Coordinates of C-alpha atoms and ligand atoms in Angstrom, one line a residue:
X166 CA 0.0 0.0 0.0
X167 CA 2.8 2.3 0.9
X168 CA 4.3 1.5 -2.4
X169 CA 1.0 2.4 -4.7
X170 CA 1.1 5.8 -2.4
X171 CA 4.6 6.6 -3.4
X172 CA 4.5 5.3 -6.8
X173 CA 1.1 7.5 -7.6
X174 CA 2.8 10.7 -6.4
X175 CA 5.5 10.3 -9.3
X176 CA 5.1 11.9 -12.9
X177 CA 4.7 9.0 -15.2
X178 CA 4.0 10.9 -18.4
X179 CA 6.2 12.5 -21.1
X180 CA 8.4 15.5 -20.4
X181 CA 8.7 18.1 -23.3
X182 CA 9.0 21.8 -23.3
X183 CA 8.8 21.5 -19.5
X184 CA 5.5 20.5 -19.3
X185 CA 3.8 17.0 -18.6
X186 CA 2.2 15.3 -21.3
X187 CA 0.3 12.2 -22.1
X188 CA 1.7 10.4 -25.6
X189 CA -0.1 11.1 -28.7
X190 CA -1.1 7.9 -29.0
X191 CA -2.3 7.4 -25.2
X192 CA -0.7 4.5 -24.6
X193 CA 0.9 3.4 -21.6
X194 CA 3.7 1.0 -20.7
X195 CA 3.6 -1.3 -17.6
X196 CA 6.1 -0.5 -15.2
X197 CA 6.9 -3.6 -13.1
X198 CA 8.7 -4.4 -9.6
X199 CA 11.0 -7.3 -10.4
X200 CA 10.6 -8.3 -6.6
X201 CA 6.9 -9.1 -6.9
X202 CA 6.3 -9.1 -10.5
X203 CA 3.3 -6.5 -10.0
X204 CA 2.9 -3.5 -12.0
X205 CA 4.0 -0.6 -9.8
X206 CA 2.8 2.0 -12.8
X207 CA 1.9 2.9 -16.2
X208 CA 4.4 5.4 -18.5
X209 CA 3.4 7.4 -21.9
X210 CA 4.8 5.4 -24.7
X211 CA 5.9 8.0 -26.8
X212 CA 5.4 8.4 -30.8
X213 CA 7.1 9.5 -33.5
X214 CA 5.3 13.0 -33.0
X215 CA 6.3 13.1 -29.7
X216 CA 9.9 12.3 -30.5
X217 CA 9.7 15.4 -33.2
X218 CA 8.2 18.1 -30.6
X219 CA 10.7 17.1 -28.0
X220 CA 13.6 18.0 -30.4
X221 CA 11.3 21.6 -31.4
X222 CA 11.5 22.0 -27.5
X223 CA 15.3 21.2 -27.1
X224 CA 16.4 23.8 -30.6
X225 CA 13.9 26.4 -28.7
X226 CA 15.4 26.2 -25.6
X227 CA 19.4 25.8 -27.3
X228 CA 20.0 29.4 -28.1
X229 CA 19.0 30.7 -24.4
X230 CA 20.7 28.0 -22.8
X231 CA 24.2 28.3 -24.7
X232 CA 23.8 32.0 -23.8
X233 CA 23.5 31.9 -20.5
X234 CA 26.4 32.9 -18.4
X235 CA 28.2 29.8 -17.1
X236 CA 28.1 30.9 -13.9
X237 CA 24.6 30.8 -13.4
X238 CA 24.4 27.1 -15.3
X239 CA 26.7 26.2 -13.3
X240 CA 24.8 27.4 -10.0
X241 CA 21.7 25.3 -11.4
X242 CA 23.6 22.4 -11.8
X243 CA 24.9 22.9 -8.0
X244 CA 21.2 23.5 -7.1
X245 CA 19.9 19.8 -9.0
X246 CA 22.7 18.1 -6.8
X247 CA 21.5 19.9 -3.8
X248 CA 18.0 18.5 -4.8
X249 CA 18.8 14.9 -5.6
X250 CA 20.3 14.5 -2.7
X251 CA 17.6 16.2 -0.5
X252 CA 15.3 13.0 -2.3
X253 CA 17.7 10.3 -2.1
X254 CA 16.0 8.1 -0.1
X255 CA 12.9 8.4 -2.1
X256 CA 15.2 8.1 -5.1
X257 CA 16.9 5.5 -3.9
X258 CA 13.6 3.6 -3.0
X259 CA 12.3 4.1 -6.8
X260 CA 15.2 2.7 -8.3
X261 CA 15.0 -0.5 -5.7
X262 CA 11.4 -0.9 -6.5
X263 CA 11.6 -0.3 -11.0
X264 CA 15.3 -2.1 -11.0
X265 CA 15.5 -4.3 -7.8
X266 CA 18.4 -3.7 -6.4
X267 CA 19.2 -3.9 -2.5
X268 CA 18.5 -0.2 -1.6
X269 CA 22.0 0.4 -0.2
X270 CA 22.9 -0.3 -3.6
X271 CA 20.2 2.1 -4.5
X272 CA 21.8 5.0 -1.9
X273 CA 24.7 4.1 -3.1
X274 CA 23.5 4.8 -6.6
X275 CA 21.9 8.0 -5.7
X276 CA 24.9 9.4 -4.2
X277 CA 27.2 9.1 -6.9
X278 CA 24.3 9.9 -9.5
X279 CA 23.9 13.4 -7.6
X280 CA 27.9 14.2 -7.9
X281 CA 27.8 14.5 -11.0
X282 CA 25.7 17.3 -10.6
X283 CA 28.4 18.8 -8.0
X284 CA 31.2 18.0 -10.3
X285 CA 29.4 19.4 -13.6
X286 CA 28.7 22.5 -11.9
X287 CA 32.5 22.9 -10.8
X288 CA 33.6 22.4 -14.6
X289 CA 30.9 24.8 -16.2
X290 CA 33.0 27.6 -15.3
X291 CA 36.1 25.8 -16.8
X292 CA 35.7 25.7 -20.3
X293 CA 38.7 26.7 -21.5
X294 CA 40.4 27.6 -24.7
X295 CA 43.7 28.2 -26.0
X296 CA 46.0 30.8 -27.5
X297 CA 49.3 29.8 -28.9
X298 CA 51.8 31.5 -32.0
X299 CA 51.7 29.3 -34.7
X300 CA 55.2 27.4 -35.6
X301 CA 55.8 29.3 -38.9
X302 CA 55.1 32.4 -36.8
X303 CA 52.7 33.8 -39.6
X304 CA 49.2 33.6 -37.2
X305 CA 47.8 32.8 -34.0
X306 CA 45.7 29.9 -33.2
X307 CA 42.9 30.8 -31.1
X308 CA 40.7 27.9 -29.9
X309 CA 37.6 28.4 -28.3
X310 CA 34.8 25.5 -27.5
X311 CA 31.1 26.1 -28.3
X312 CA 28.5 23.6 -27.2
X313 CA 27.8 20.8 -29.5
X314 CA 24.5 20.6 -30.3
X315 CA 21.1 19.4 -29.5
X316 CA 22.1 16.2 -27.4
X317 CA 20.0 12.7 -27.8
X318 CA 20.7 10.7 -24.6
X319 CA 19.8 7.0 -24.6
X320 CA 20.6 5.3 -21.2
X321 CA 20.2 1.4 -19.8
X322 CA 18.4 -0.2 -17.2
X323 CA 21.3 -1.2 -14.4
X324 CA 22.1 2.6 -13.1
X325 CA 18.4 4.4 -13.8
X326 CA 19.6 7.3 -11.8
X327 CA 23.3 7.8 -12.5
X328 CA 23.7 6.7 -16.4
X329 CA 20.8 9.6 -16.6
X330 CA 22.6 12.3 -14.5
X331 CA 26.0 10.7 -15.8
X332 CA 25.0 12.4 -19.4
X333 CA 22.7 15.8 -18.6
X334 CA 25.2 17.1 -16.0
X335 CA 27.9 17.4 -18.7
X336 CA 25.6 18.3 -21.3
X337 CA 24.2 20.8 -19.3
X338 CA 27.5 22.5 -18.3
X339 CA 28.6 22.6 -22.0
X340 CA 25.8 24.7 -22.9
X341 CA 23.6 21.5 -24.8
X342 CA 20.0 20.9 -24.8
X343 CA 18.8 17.5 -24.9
X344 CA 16.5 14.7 -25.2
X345 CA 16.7 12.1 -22.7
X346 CA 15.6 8.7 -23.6
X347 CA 15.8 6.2 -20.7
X348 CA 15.4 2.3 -20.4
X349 CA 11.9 1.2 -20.1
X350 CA 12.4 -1.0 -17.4
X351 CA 13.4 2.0 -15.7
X352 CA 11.2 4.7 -16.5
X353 CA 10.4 6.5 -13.4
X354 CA 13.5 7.4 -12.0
X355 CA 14.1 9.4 -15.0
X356 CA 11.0 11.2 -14.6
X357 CA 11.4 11.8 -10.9
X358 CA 14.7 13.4 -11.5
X359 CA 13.5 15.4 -14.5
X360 CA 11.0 17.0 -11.7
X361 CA 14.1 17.6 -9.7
X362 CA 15.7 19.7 -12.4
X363 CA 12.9 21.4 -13.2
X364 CA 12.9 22.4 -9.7
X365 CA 16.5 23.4 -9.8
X366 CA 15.6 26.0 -12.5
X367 CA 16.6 24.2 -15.9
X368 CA 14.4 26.2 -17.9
X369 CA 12.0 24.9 -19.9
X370 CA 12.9 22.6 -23.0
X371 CA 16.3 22.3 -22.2
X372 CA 15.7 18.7 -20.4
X373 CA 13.1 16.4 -22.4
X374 CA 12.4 12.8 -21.3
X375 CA 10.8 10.5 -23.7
X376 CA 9.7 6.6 -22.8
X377 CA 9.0 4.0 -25.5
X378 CA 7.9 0.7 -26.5
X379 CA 9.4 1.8 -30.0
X380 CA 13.0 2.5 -28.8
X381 CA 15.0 1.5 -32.4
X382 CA 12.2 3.8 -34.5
X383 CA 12.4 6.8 -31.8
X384 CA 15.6 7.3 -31.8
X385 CA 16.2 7.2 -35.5
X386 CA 13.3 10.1 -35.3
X387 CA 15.5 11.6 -33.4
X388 CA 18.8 11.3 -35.1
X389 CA 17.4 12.3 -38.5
X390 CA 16.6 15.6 -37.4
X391 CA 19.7 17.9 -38.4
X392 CA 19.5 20.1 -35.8
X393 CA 20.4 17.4 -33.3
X394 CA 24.1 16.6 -33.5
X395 CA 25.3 14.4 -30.7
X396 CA 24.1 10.9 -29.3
X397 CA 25.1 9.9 -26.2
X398 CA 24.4 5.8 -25.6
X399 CA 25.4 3.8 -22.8
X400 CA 23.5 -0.1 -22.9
X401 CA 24.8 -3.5 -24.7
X402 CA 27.3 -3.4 -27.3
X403 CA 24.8 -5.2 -29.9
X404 CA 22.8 -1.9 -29.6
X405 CA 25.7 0.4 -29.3
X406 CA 26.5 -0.9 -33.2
X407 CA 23.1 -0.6 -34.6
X408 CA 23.2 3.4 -33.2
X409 CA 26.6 4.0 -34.5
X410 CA 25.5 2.9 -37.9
X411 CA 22.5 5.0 -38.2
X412 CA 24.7 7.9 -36.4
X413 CA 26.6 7.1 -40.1
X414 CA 23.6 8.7 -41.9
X415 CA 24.0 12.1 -40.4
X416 CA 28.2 12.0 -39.4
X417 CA 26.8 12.8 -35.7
X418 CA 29.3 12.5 -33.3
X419 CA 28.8 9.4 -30.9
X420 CA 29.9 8.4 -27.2
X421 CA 29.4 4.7 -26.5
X422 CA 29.5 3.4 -23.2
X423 CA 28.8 -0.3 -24.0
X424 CA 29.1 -3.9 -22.4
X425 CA 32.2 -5.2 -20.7
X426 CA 33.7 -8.8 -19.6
X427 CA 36.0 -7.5 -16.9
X428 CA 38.4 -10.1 -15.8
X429 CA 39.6 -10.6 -12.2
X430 CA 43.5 -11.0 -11.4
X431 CA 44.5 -12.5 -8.4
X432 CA 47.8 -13.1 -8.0
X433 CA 49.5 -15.4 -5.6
X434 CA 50.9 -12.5 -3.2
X435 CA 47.8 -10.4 -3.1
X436 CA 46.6 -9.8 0.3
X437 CA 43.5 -12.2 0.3
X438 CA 41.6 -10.2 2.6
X439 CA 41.8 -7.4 0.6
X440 CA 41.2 -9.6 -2.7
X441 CA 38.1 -11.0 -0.8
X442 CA 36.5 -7.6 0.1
X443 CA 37.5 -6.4 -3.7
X444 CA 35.4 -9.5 -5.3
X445 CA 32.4 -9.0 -3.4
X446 CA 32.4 -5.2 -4.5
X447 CA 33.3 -6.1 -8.5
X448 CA 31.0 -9.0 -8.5
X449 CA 28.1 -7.9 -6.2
X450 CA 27.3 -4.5 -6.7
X451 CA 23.9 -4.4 -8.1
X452 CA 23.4 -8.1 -8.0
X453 CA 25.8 -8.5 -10.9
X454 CA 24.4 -6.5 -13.3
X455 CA 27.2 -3.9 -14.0
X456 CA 28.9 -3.4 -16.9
X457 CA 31.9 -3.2 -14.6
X458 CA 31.0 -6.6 -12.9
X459 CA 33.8 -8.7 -12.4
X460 CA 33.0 -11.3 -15.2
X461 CA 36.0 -13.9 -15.0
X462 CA 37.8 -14.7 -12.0
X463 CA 41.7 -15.8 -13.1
X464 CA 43.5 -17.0 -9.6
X465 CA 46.8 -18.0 -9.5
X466 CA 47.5 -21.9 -8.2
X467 CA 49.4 -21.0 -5.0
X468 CA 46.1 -18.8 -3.7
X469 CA 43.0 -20.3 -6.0
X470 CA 41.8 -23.0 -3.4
X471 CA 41.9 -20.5 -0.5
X472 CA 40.9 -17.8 -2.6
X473 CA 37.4 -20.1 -4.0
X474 CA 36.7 -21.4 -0.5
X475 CA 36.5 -18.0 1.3
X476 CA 34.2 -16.5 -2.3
X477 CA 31.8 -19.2 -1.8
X478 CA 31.5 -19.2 1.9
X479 CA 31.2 -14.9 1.1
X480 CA 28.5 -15.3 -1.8
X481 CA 26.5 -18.2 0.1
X482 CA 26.3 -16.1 3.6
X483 CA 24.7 -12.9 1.5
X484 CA 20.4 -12.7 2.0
X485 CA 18.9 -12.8 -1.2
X486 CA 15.4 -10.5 -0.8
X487 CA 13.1 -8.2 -2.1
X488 CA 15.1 -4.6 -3.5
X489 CA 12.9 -2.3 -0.8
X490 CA 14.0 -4.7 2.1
X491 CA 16.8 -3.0 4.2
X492 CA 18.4 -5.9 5.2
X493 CA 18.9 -7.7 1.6
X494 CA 22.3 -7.9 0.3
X495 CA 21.2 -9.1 -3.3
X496 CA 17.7 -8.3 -4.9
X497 CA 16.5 -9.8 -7.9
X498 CA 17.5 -9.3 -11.4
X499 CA 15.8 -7.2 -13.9
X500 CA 13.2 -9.1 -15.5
X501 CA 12.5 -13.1 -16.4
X502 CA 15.1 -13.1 -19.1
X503 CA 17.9 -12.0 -17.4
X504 CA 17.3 -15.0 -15.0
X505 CA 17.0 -17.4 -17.7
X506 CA 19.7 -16.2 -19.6
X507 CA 22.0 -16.4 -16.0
X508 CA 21.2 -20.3 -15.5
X509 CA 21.3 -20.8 -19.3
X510 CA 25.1 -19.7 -18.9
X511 CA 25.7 -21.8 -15.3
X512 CA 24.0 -24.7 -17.1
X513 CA 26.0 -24.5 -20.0
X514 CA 29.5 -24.3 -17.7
X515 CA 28.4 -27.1 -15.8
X516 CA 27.6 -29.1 -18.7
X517 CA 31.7 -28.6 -20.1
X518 CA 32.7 -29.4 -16.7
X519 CA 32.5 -26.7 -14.1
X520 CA 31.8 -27.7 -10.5
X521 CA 29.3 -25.7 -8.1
X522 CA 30.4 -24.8 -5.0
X523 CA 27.7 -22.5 -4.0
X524 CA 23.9 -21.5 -5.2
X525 CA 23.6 -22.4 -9.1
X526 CA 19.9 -22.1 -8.8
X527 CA 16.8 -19.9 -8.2
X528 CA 15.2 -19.4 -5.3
X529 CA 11.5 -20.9 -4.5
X530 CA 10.0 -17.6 -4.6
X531 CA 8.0 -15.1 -6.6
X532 CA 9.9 -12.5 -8.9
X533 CA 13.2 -12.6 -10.8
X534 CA 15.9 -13.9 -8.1
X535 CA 19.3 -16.0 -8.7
X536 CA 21.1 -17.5 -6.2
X537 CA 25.1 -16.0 -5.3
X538 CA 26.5 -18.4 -7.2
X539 CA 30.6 -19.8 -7.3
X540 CA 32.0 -22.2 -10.1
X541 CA 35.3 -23.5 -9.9
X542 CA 37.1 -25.7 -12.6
X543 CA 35.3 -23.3 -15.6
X544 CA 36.9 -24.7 -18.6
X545 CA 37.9 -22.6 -21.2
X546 CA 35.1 -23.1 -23.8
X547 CA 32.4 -22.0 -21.6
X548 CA 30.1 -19.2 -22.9
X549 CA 30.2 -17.4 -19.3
X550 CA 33.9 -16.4 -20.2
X551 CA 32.9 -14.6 -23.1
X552 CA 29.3 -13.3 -22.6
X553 CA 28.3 -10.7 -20.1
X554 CA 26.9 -12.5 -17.2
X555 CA 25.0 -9.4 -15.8
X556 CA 24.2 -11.7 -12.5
X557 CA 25.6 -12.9 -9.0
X558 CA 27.9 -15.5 -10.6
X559 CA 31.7 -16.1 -10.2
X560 CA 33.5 -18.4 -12.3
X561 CA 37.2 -19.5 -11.4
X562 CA 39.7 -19.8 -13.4
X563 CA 43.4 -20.9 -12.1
X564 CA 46.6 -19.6 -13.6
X565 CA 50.1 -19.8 -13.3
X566 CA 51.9 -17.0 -14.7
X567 CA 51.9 -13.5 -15.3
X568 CA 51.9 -13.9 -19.3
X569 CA 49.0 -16.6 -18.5
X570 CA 47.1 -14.2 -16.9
X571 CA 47.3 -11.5 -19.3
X572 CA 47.1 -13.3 -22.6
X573 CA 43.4 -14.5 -21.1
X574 CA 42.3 -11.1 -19.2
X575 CA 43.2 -9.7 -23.2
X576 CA 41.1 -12.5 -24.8
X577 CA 38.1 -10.5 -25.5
X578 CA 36.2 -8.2 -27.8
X579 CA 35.8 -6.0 -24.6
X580 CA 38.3 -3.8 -22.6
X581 CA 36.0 -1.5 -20.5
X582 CA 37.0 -2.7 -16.8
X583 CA 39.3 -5.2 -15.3
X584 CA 40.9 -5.9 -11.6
X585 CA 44.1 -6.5 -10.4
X586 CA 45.4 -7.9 -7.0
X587 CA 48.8 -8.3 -5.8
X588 CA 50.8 -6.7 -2.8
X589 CA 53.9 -5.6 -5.2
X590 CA 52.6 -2.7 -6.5
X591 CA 55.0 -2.6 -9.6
X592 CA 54.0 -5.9 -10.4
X593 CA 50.4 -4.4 -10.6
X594 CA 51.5 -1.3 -12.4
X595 CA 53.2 -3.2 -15.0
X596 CA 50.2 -5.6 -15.5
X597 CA 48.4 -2.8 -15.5
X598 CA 50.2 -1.6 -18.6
X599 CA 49.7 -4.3 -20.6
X600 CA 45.7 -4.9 -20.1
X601 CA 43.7 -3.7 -22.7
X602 CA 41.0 -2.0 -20.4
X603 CA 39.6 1.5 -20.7
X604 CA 39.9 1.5 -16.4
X605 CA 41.7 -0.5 -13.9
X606 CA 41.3 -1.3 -10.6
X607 CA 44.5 -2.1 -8.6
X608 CA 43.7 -3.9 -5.4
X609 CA 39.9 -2.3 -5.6
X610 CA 36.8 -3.6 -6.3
X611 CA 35.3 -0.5 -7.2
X612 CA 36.6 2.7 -9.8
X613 CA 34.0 4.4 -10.1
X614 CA 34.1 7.9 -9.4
X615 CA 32.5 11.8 -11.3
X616 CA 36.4 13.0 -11.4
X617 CA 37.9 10.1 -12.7
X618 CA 37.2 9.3 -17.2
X619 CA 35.3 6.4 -17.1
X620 CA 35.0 4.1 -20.6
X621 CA 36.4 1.5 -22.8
X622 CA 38.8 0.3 -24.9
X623 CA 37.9 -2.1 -28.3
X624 CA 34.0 -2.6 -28.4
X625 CA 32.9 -1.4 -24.7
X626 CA 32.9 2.2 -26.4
X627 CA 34.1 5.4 -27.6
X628 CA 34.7 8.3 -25.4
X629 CA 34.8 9.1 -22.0
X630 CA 32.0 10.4 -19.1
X631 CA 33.1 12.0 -16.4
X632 CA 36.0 14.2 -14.6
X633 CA 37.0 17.4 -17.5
X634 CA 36.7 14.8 -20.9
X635 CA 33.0 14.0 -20.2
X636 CA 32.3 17.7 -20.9
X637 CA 34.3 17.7 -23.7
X638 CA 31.9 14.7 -25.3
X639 CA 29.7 17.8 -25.4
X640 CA 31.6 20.6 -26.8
X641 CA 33.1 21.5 -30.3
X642 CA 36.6 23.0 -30.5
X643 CA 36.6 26.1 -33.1
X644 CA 39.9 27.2 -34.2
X645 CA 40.1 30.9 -35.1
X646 CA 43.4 32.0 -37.5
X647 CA 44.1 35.3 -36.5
X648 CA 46.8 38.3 -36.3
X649 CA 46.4 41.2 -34.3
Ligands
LIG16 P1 20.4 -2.2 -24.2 O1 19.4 -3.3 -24.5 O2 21.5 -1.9 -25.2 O3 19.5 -0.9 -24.0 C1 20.1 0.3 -23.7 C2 19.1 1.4 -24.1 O4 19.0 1.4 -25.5 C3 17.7 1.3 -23.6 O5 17.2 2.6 -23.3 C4 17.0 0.7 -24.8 O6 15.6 0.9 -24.8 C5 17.7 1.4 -25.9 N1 17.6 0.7 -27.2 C6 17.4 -0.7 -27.4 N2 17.4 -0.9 -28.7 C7 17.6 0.3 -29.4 C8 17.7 0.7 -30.7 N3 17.6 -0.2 -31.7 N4 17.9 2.0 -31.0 C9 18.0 2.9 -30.0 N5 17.9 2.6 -28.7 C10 17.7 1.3 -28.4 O7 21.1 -2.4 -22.8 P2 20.5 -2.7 -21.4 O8 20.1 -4.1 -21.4 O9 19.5 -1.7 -21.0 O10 21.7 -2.5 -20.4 C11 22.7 -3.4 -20.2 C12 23.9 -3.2 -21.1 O11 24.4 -1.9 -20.8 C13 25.1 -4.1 -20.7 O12 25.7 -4.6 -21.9 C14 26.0 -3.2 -19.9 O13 27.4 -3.6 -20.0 C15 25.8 -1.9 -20.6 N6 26.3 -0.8 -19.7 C16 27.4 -0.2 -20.0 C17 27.8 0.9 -19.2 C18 29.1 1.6 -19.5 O14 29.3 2.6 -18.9 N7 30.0 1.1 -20.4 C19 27.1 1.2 -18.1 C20 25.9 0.5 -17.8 C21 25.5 -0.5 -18.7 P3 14.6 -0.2 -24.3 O15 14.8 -0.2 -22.8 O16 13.3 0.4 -24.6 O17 14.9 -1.4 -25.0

């Protein structure tokens, strides 16, 4: 009951011009708690109209915005941080009940969604150009950055809150409009913070959120208006391609944040305390369903049996429950499929040989729920090694030396995250070098951070989000020849 209450007070329909509106078409989309499997709420599924007048409401709203001093977009952004985090527990509550993750994975969501805010509204005022002689002494280069463009943002399911916030608070600080177009399993913590900015004073137009059954034929809407030059996408590599080919049409510049199959180092003199606490953060943080989620554990011999007994007893001991419920460590997974698809991969490793030594099943209960899950012995040919598992799964691997260990963390399509752990830190630097990872965690189970470039290497993506290059996703260099 307290949920309908909460869930009713939320805006549920489209966001264009700065004003609330029901699709053209009046459809809805079910909204549904992957705890219970009940429909928490109904969304406007936007049209193809829709789409067109939220990108009339982001070029109406472009000229104002890029014209306004950045001092005073830069106090907005402060004031949507000071906002988001006066809501985060209702935030965080919304994103446990439309994703179903443990609400301190939720806080811990909101918190780092809201910084972006904080540190978008620190680099607004920092756009900087550049004056230098040129070589043959003939000119000067002057370089000066303008926004971008209007700015169509597509974002995933597993971060509702901060892949959104991730995206506007740059855009915002550049001086971009844009159109945000979030997951639909994930609706209404998009909407709830689009509120919050309004709130904040982002004037009208330069924020629109669309939701849609239609997501392929939207965005292409979207992208074949000229006036919108930059697409920002962050969800599965197999998408990521599909929007960089259409992106083709209209040479609009893209940043990809796609999927990753971060592998897991452990080497034998790694501190296995410190390697323990480091696995429970890369593997567990949102159930699994990370793109940064450790994917393949690779454990050298001397450490792997310690190393596998103290994961399982670790991943058996955590309370599996519903997303709202305080005390559960791991909440369910998004929706039916990614379940299946989970125990599809487990069966498949077990079939090749890999040995369970704790969950590898579902729980008896309603929604979408996996069981922590260890496998030891993974042979090399199973799918799990080269698929993202996006779930509470750890397969073990054992190696036994350092050109082992980088030749398999290296044999993937992917390079967006990987983890190292050893106590000789040159070791791990020179590891380091030779990964082909976008980021790198060296004896930590967790990178993220709004200062810090986050992205991949080879097919998890182009560009970078966050610290000074994620505003730089959203501005265009102009190069001035002049002599005075
Ligand atoms: P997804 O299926 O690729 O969807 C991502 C977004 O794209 C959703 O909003 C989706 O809308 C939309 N979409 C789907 N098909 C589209 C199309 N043809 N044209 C335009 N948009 C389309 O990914 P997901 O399942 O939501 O998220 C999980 C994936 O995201 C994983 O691979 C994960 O690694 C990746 N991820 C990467 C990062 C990173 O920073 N690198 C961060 C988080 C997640 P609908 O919801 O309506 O389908």
């Amino acid at each position: 009951m307290t949920q309908a209450l909460l869930i009713n007070d939320l805006p549920t329909d489209l966001f264009i011009g700065g004003q609330w509106k029901a699709s053209a078409s009046r459809q809805r989309i079910d909204v549904i708690d992957p705890s219970t499997e009940a429909v928490i709420a109904q969304v406007a599924d936007a049209t193809l109209e829709d789409a067109r007048a939220a990108v009339d409401a982001a070029a109406a709203a472009a000229p104002g915005w890029a014209a306004t001093a950045p001092r005073q977009r830069s106090e907005i952004l402060r004031r949507c941080f000071e906002l988001i985090t006066r809501d985060s527990d209702q935030i965080a509550r919304l994103i446990s009940q439309e994703n179903g993750k443990a609400l301190s994975d939720a806080k811990g969501e909101v918190a780092y969604a809201a910084e972006f805010f904080r540190w978008f509204a620190e680099e607004a005022v920092r756009i900087n150009g550049d004056v230098s002689r040129a070589p043959s002494g003939q000119a000067n280069i002057l370089v000066q950055y303008a926004p971008i463009g209007i700015a169509l943002l597509v974002t995933p399911w597993n971060f509702p809150a901060a892949m959104a916030t991730r995206k506007i608070a740059p855009a915002l600080a550049a001086g971009c409009t844009c159109i945000l177009k979030p997951a639909t399993e994930t609706p209404l913590t998009a909407y709830l913070i689009g509120k919050l900015l309004a709130e904040a004073g982002v004037p009208d137009g330069v924020v629109n959120i669309l939701t849609t059954r239609s997501a392929g034929k939207l965005c292409n809407e979207i992208l074949d208006d000229p006036r919108v030059r930059k697409l920002s996408f962050t969800g599965s590599t197999e998408v990521g391609r599909i929007l960089l080919r259409k992106a083709a049409d209209s040479v609009i510049n893209c940043s990809m944040e796609l999927g990753g199959n971060a592998p897991f180092l452990v080497f034998d003199d790694a501190d296995i305390d410190v390697a323990i606490e480091g696995a429970m953060l890369a593997k567990m943080r949102n159930g699994g369903e990370a793109c940064t989620a450790a994917n393949r554990f690779y454990v050298q011999r001397g450490i792997a049996e310690a190393f596998s007994a103290r994961l399982a007893e670790r991943m058996g001991q955590l309370r599996v429950g519903d997303g709202v419920d305080p005390h559960t460590q791991c909440g369910p997974m998004v929706n039916a499929a990614a379940v299946e698809k989970i125990a599809s991969l487990v069966d498949d490793a077990c079939t090749k040989g890999a040995r369970i030594i704790a969950g590898g099943n579902q729980p008896d209960r309603q929604g979408y729920f996996y069981n922590p899950t260890v496998l030891a012995d993974v042979p090399p040919d199973a799918d799990l090694l080269s698929e993202e598992i996006f779930g509470p799964v750890a397969p073990i691997v054992v190696f036994d030396t350092d050109d082992q260990a980088v030749a398999l963390a290296n044999a993937t399509e992917y390079g967006l995250m990987a983890y190292v752990f050893t106590r000789d830190l040159a070791r791990g630097l020179r590891i380091s070098d030779r990964l082909e990872s976008g980021m790198i965690g060296l004896n930590r189970g967790i990178v993220s951070d709004p200062a810090a470039p986050f992205g991949g290497v080879k097919q998890s993506g182009l560009g970078r989000e966050g610290a000074h290059h994620g505003m730089l996703e959203f501005l265009e260099a102009k190069y001035i020849s002049v002599n005075w």
